[in-house]
XYZ file of C-alpha atoms in Angstrom:
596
model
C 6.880 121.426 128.988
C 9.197 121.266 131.646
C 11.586 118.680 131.679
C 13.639 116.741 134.646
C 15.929 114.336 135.070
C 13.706 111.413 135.198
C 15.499 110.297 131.625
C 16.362 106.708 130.522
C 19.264 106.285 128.377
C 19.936 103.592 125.123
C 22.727 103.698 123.201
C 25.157 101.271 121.905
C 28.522 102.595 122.652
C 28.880 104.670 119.487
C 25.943 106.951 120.016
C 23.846 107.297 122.810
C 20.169 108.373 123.506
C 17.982 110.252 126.573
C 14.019 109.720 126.066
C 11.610 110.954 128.917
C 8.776 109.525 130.771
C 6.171 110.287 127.779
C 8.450 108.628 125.079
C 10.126 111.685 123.879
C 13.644 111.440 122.436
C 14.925 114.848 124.089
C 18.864 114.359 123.293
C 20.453 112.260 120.698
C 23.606 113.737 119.511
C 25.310 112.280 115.699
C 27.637 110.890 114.764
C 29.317 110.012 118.241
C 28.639 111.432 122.375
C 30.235 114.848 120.939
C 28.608 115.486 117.824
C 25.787 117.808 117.148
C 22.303 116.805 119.043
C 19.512 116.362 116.552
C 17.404 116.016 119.359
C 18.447 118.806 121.582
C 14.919 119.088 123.064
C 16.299 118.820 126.862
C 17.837 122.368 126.556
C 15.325 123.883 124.156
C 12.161 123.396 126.122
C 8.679 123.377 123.676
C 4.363 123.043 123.572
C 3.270 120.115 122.545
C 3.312 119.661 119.215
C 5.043 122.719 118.679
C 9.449 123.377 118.525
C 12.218 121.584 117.053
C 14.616 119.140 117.840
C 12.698 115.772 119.149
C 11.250 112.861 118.495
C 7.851 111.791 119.973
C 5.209 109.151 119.746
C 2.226 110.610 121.050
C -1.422 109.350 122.088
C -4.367 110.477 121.922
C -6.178 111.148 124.544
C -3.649 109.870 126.777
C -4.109 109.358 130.717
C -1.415 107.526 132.004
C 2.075 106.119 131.050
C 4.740 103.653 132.760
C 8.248 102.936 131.497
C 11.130 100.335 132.290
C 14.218 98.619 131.041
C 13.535 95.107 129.894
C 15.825 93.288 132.369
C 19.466 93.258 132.720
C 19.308 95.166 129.115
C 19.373 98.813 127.779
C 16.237 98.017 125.845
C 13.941 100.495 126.849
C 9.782 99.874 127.004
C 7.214 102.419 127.489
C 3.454 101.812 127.778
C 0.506 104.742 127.236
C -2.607 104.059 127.871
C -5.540 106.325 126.937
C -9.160 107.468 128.268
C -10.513 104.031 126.467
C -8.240 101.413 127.081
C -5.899 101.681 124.132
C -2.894 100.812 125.411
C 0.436 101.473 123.111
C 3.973 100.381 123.727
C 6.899 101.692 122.513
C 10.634 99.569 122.351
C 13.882 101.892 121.974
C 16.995 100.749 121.457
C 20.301 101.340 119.478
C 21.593 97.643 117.939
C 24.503 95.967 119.825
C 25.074 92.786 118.878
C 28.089 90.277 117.744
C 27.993 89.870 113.786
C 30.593 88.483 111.632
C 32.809 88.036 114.405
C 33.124 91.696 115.457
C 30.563 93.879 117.244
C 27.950 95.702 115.458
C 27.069 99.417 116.567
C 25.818 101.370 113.638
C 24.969 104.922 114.446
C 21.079 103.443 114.836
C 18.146 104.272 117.027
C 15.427 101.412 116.491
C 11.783 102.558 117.641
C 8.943 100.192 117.584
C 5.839 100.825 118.332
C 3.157 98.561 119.212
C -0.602 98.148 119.784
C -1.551 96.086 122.869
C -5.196 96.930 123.336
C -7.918 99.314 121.924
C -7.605 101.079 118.643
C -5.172 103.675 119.817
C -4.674 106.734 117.761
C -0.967 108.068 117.636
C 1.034 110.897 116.077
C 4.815 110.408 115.342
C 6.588 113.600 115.595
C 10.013 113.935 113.898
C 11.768 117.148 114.196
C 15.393 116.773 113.535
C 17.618 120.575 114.541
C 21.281 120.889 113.781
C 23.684 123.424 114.392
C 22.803 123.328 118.243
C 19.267 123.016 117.754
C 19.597 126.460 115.573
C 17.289 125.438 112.791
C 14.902 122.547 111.241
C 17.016 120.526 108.486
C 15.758 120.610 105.032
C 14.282 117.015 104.081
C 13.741 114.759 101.235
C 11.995 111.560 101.316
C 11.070 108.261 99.164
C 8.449 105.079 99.312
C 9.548 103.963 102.948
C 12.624 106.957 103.855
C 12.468 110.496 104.742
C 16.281 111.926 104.806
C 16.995 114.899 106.912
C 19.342 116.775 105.580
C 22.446 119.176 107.351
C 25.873 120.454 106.887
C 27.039 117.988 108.898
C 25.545 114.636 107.686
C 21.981 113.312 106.580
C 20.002 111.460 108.965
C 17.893 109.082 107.620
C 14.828 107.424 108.483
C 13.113 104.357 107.064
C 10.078 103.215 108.373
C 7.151 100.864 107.326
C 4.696 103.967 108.827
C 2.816 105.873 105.962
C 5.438 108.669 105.192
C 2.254 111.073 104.685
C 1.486 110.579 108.482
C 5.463 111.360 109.276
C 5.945 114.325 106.976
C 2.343 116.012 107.766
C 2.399 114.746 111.401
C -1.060 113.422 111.013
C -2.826 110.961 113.717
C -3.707 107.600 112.710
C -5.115 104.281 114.191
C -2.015 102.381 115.180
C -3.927 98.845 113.799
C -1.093 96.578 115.040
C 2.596 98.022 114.336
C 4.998 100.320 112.764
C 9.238 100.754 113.017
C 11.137 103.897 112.932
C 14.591 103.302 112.200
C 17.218 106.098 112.421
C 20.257 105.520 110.985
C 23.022 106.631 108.559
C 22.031 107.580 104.706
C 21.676 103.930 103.565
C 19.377 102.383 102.240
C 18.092 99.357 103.985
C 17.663 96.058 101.621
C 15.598 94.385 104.128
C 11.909 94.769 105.402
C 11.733 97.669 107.903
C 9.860 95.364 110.501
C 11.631 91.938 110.287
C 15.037 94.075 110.674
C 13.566 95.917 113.647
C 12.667 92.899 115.693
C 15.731 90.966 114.337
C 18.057 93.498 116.317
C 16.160 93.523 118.848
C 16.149 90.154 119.959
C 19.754 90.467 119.101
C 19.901 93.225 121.001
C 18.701 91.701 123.990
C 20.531 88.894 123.909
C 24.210 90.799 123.999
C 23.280 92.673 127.040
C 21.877 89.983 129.094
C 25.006 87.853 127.958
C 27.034 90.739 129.098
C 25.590 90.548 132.594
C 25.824 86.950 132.336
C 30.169 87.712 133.052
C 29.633 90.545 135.376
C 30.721 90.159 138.692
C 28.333 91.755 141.242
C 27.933 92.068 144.976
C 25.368 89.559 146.600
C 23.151 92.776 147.695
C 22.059 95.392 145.625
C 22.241 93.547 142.293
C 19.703 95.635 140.427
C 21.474 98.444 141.391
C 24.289 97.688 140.341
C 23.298 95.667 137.127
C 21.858 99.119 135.859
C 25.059 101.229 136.665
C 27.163 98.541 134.943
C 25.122 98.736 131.800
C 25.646 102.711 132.258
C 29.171 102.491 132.822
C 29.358 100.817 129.539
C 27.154 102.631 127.387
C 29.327 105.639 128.298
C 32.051 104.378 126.887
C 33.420 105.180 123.344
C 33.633 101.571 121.262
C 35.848 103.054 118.776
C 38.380 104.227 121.326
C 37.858 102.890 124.426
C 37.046 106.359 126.093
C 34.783 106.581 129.170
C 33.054 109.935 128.913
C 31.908 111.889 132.089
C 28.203 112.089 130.973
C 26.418 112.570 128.186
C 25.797 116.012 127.812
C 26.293 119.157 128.318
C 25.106 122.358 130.106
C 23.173 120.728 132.518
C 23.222 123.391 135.530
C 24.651 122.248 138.921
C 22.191 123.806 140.963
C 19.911 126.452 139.320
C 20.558 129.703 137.925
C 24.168 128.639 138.798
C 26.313 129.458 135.745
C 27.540 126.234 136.568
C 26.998 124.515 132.930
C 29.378 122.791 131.509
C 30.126 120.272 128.604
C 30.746 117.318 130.232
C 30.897 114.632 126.841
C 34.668 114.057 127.188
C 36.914 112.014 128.764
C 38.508 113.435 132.187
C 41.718 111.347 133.732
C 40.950 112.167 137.333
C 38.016 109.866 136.467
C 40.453 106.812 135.431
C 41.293 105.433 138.743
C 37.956 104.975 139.815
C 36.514 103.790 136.609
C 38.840 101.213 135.830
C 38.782 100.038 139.477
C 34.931 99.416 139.659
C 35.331 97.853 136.098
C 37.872 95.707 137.551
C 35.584 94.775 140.323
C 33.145 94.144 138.529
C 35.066 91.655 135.976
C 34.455 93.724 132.835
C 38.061 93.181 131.794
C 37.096 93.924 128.242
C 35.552 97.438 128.653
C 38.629 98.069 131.197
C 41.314 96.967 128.951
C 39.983 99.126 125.657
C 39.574 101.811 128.505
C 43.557 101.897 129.497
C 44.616 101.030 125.648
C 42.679 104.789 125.773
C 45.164 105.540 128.894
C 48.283 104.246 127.450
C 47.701 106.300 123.773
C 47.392 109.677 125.725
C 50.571 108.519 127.570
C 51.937 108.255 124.418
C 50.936 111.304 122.904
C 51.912 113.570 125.721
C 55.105 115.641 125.215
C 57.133 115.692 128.405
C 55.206 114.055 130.807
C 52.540 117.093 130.563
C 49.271 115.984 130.917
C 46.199 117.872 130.283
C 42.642 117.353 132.559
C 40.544 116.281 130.176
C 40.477 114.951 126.713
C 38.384 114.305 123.904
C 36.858 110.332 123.540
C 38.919 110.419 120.348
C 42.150 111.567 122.351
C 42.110 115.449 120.726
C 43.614 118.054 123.393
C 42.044 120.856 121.783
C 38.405 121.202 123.554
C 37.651 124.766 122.422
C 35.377 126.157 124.813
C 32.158 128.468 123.491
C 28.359 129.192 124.031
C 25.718 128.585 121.936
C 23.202 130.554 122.197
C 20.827 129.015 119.833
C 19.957 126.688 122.482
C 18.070 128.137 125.786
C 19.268 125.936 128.370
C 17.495 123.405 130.458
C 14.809 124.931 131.664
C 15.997 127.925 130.225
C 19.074 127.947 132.396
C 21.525 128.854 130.164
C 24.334 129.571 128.965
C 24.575 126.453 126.870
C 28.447 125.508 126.720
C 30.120 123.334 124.005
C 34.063 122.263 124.527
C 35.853 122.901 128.082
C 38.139 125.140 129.050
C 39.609 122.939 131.498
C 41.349 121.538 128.890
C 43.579 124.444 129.678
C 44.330 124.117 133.136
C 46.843 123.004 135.161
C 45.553 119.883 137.520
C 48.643 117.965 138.991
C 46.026 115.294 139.846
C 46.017 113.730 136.757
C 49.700 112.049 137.098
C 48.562 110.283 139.903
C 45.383 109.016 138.289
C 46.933 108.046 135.028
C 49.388 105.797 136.413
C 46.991 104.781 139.400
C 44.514 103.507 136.309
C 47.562 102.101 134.302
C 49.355 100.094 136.601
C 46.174 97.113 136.758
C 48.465 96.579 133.154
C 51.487 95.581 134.937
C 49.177 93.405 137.943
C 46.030 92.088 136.126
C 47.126 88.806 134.572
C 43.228 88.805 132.955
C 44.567 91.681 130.483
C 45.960 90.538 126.953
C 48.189 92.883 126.872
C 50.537 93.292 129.923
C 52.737 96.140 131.119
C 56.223 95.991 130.072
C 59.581 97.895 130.259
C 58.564 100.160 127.389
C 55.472 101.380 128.820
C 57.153 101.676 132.462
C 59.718 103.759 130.563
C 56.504 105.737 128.911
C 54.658 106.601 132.091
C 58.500 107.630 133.988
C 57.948 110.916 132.764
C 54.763 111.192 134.369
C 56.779 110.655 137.162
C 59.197 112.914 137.309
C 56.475 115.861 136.274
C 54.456 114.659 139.573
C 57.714 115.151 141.103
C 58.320 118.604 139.874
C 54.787 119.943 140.585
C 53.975 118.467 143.777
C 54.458 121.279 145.784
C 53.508 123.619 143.001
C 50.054 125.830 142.760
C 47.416 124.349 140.384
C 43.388 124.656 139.920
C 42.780 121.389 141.691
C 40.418 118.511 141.266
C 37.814 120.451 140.894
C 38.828 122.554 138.366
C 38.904 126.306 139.867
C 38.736 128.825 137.008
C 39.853 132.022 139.108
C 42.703 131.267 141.154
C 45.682 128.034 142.305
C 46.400 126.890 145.687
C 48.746 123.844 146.253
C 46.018 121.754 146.644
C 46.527 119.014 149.126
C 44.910 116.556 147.026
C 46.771 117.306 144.067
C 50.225 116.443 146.106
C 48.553 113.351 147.304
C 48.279 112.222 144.031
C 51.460 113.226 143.081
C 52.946 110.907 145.651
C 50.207 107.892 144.377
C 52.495 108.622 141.066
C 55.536 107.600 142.646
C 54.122 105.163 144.607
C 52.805 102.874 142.182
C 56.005 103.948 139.643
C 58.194 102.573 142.441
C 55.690 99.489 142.613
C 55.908 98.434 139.185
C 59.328 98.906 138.675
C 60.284 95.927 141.617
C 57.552 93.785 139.803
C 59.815 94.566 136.848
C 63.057 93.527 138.525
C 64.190 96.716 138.623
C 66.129 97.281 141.675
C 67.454 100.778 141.110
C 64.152 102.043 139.622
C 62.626 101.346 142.718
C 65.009 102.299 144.974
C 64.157 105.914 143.359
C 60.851 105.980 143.121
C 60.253 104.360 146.987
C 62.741 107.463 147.916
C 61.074 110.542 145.659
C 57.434 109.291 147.080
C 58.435 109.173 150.177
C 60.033 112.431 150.300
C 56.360 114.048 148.930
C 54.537 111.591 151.768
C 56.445 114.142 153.922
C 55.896 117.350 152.460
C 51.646 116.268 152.314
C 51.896 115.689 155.984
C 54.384 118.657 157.194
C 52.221 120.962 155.006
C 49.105 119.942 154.599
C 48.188 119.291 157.868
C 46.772 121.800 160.116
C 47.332 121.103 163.793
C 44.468 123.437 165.027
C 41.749 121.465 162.959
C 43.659 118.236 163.421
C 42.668 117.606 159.953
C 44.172 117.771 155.956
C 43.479 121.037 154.713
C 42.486 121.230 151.280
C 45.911 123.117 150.438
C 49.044 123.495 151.589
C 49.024 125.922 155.160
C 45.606 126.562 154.896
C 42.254 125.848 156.763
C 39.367 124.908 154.811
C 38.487 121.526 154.073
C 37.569 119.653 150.681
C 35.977 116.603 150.307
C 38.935 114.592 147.984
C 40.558 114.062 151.252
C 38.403 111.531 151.903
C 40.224 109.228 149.344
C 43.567 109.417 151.529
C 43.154 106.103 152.984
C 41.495 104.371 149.635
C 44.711 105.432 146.948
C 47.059 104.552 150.103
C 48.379 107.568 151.533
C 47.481 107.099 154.797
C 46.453 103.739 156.525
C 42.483 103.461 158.163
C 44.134 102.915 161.722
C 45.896 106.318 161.384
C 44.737 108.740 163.830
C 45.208 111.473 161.315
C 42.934 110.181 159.136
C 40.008 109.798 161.665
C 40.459 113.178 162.729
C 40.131 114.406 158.845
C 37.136 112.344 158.001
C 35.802 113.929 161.118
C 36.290 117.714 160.288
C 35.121 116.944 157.093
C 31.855 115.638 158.879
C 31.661 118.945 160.852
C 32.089 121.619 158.213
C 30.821 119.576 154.364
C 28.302 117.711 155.586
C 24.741 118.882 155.270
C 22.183 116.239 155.963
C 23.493 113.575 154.840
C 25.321 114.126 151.987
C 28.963 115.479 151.729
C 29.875 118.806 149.740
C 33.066 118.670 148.129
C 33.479 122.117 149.316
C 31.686 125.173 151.243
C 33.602 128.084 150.554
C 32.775 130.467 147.794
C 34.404 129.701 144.424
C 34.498 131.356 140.800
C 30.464 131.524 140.551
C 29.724 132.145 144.812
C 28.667 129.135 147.239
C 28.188 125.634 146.271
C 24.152 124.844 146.912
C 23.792 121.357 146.148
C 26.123 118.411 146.750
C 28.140 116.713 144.745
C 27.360 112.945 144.875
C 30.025 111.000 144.490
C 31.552 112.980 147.478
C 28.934 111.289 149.805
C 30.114 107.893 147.973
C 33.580 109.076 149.011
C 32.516 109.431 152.811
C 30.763 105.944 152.597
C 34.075 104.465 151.599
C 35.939 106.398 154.450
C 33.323 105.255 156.962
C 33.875 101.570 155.459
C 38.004 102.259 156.239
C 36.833 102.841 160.056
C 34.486 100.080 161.011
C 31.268 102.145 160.860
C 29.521 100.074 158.238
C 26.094 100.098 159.656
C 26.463 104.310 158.927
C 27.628 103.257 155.830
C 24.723 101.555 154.593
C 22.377 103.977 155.947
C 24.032 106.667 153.567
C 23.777 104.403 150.685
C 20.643 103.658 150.860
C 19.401 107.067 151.228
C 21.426 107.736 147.715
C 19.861 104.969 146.063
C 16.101 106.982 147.160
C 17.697 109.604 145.259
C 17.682 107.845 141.884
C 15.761 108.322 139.389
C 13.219 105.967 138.234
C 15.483 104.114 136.558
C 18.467 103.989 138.771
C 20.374 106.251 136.824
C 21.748 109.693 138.740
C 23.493 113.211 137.834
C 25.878 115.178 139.253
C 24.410 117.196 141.982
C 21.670 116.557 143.947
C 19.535 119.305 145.932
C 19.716 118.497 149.923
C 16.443 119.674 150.523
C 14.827 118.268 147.505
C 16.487 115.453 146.395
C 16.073 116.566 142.812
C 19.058 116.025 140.575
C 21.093 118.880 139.203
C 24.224 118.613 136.436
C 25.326 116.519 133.573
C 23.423 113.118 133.089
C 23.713 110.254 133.317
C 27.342 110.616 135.189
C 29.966 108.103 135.096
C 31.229 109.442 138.584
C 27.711 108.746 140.501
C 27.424 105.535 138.994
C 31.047 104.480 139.793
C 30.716 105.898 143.280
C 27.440 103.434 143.248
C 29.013 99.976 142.195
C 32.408 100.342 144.342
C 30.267 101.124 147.296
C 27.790 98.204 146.799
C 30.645 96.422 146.044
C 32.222 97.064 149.535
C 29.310 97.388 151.777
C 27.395 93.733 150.422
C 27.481 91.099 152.252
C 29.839 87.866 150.527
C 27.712 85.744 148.472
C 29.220 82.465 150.998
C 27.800 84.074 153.740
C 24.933 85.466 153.168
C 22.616 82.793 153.022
């Protein structure tokens, strides 16, 4: 079987779920984003009926299928019909709901599956792997519970389905209904079925409330409802952590090498998260999101900052393959942890105190910046300061060699910038006085250096010639205004040497693993917002609209996408496409008090 990206994901912010077209559960990882995949079944492709490390209803005789979210919810529905008219639907969900005054999210996938017409016959394949889809787990099982035993933890299922037809995968007559619920080892007091549709309804009713307070652009809402529900199912309840995707190994184009683990949390991401949560008025998921922020601010010794860090805030990310896992479609290697933990990306100043200062500004927040926490992120500060002119990996993360990267400096001086910002809301004269002066002196170096005369464009580093796509976010952090000439003439070259089509690479020249092939998306997003800056809007919303053909079936998108294709390459479902996707909408709609 050979999977794609058409996926749907469920999840509850403490675990999260990808099921395909035909109902299979192809990547569930336990306890959290980062844990082990039970379901691993989207690198470890398999027969039907044959393989480990899924979950699948299947019919009989099946001839067609059709799937959707019920609306403004991440409840997902799939229908399959067979060659007499049976007709079988299957709800999948993981609870969310408010109980007892907090909110609920056990580690709990909820499948219910239903008979609409016809005496369908069905067989319900459960084949839990662990250790990186290495091996089968060992089982034991009761009455109404089968428990799936590992290392790690036991995974249990209770169900009101005959446990004979589970354990034996036998087909039976689905006569009206039957509830698989995946959860923790605990037993559960209550009838299978009742609890079922009890969190569902429950279910149901969070999300659409949480919609309910969403602030969305006039045009596009369905777009944008679904990104907002994947913006937050990305994010770690516990801590607050966004993570990039939610999983790993994913190639970027194919046969790439490019495969990496993307379940983590990376702080060049923050600024553009928490400013399309912002826009969107999901102050809750924003502030839990900078709490996240302010604790790695905390933690860091120095000023240092690391790329990327764990959803629980760990800085160790050990990188390694496993090779008990093929690859999707057999693209391997498959990587867990990320090196890039390791490198040095003077970005991430800029970005961390880009994302915190909406704490010093957003009188929404419950908790609000203060001295203390301007006196925290100073350091970050004064290391943008040191390293602004200094050789690093970049945004992008180059494993085999540092350039001052233009970008990087920019950032640097967004650092100082906002420090210099906050510290006059603060009433702090002299604080400001320093910060104005250090980002000034960087705004200098960036445009004495980083400018290349021949090109009339930003370079992407210091004194050199080639071009990178990040330099389209000059005029949205503030570096340079939209009625600069110089930053015409840079969106322009970047038009004339990364654009193919009409999408925007974020580079062309060979890196660590040769030539890019396929484009990173939000890059195009990037362009749209640059083209927004100039007055071509109508381009604008030609661009979007061809990105929005490029989603999947369910509005969700990648990394990459193929230029020729359209088919979508790298991690899924990532927070970057769908960020790039709601500030975009966000900018290009027309205002609700004039568009009708």
């Amino acid at each position: 079987m050979k999977h794609s990206l058409d996926l749907a994901l469920i999840g509850n912010c403490q675990i999260g779920a990808l099921i395909d077209t035909q109902a299979e559960i192809v990547w569930y990882c336990l306890p959290r984003f980062d844990g082990d995949p039970v379901f691993c079944s989207l690198l470890q492709e398999h027969e039907p009926g044959e393989g480990v490390g899924y979950c699948s209803i299947e019919l009989m005789d099946q001839v067609a299928s059709e799937q959707d979210y019920l609306p403004n919810s991440a409840v997902l529905v799939t229908r399959m019909t067979d060659s007499r008219g049976g007709v079988v639907e299957i709800t999948d969900f993981a609870p969310r709901f408010r109980q007892y005054g907090r909110i609920f999210t056990p580690i709990m996938l909820v499948r219910q599956v239903r008979r609409l017409h016809g005496t369908p016959r069905i067989v319900a394949r459960v084949r839990p792997a662990r250790n990186y889809g290495a091996e089968r787990g060992e089982y034991t099982y009761g009455s109404h519970h089968v428990r799936y035993v590992s290392p790690y933890m036991v995974l249990r299922l209770s169900t009101d389905a005959s446990i004979t037809a589970i354990l034996q995968e036998l087909p039976f007559v689905l006569d009206d209904e039957v509830n698989l619920v995946f959860g923790p080892d605990e037993t559960v007091h209550e009838n299978v079925s009742e609890l079922a549709h009890r969190f569902r309804n429950d279910t149901i009713a969070y999300w659409q409330e949480w919609v309910r307070d969403l602030g969305i652009p006039y045009e596009w809402q369905d777009e944008v409802i679904r990104a907002a529900i994947t913006l937050k199912l990305n994010a770690f309840e516990d801590t607050g952590a966004i993570a990039a995707a939610l999983t790993t190994s994913i190639p970027e184009a194919p046969d790439s090498g490019r495969n990496w683990d993307y379940r983590y949390c990376w702080l060049r991401d923050s600024y553009f998260v928490v400013n399309a949560l912002n826009r969107l008025g999901a102050t809750k998921t924003m502030e839990r999101y900078l709490r996240y922020l302010v604790n790695v601010v905390a933690g860091s010794e120095g000023g240092y900052l690391q790329p990327v860090y764990g959803i629980d805030g760990s800085s160790n990310l050990e990188e390694k393959e496993m090779p008990s896992l093929p690859g999707y479609r057999g693209m391997g290697p498959v990587r867990v942890g990320n090196q890039a933990c390791l490198q040095v990306q003077h970005d991430v100043y800029g970005s961390a105190v880009l994302a915190v200062t909406h704490v010093f500004f957003d009188h929404r927040l419950m908790q609000r910046g203060d001295l203390p926490l301007f006196q925290r992120l100073e350091p970050l500060g004064e290391m943008a300061i040191q390293v602004h002119d200094q050789p690093d990996a970049g945004l992008w993360e180059l494993r085999g060699s540092r350039r001052v990267h233009t970008f990087s400096s920019i950032m640097c001086w967004a650092a100082c910038d906002r420090l210099g910002r906050i510290a006059v809301r603060l009433g702090l004269k002299e604080r400001a006085a320093y910060w104005e002066a250090q980002a000034q002196r960087i705004h200098e170096t960036v445009c004495r250096r980083g400018w290349n005369e021949e090109k009339k464009s930003f370079t992407a580093a210091f004194e050199g010639d080639s071009l990178d796509a990040s330099l389209l976010l000059m005029h949205d952090v503030g570096f340079l205004a939209a009625d600069d000439p110089r930053f015409a003439s840079t969106v322009a070259a970047i038009e004339r040497e990364l654009r193919r089509g009409d999408y925007i690479f974020r580079y062309v020249e060979d890196d660590d693993f040769g030539t890019p092939k396929n484009a990173f998306i939000v890059c195009t997003y990037w362009y749209i917002y640059a083209l927004v800056a100039l007055g071509r809007t109508e381009e604008a919303r030609r661009l979007f609209e061809n990105l929005l053909a490029r989603h999947n079936r369910h509005g969700l998108m990648a990394e990459h996408v193929d230029v020729a294709t359209g088919e979508q390459w790298g991690n899924f479902v990532q927070t970057y496409s769908m960020v790039g996707l709601i500030n975009a909408a966000i900018r290009l709609s027309k205002r609700w008090d004039t568009a009708f």
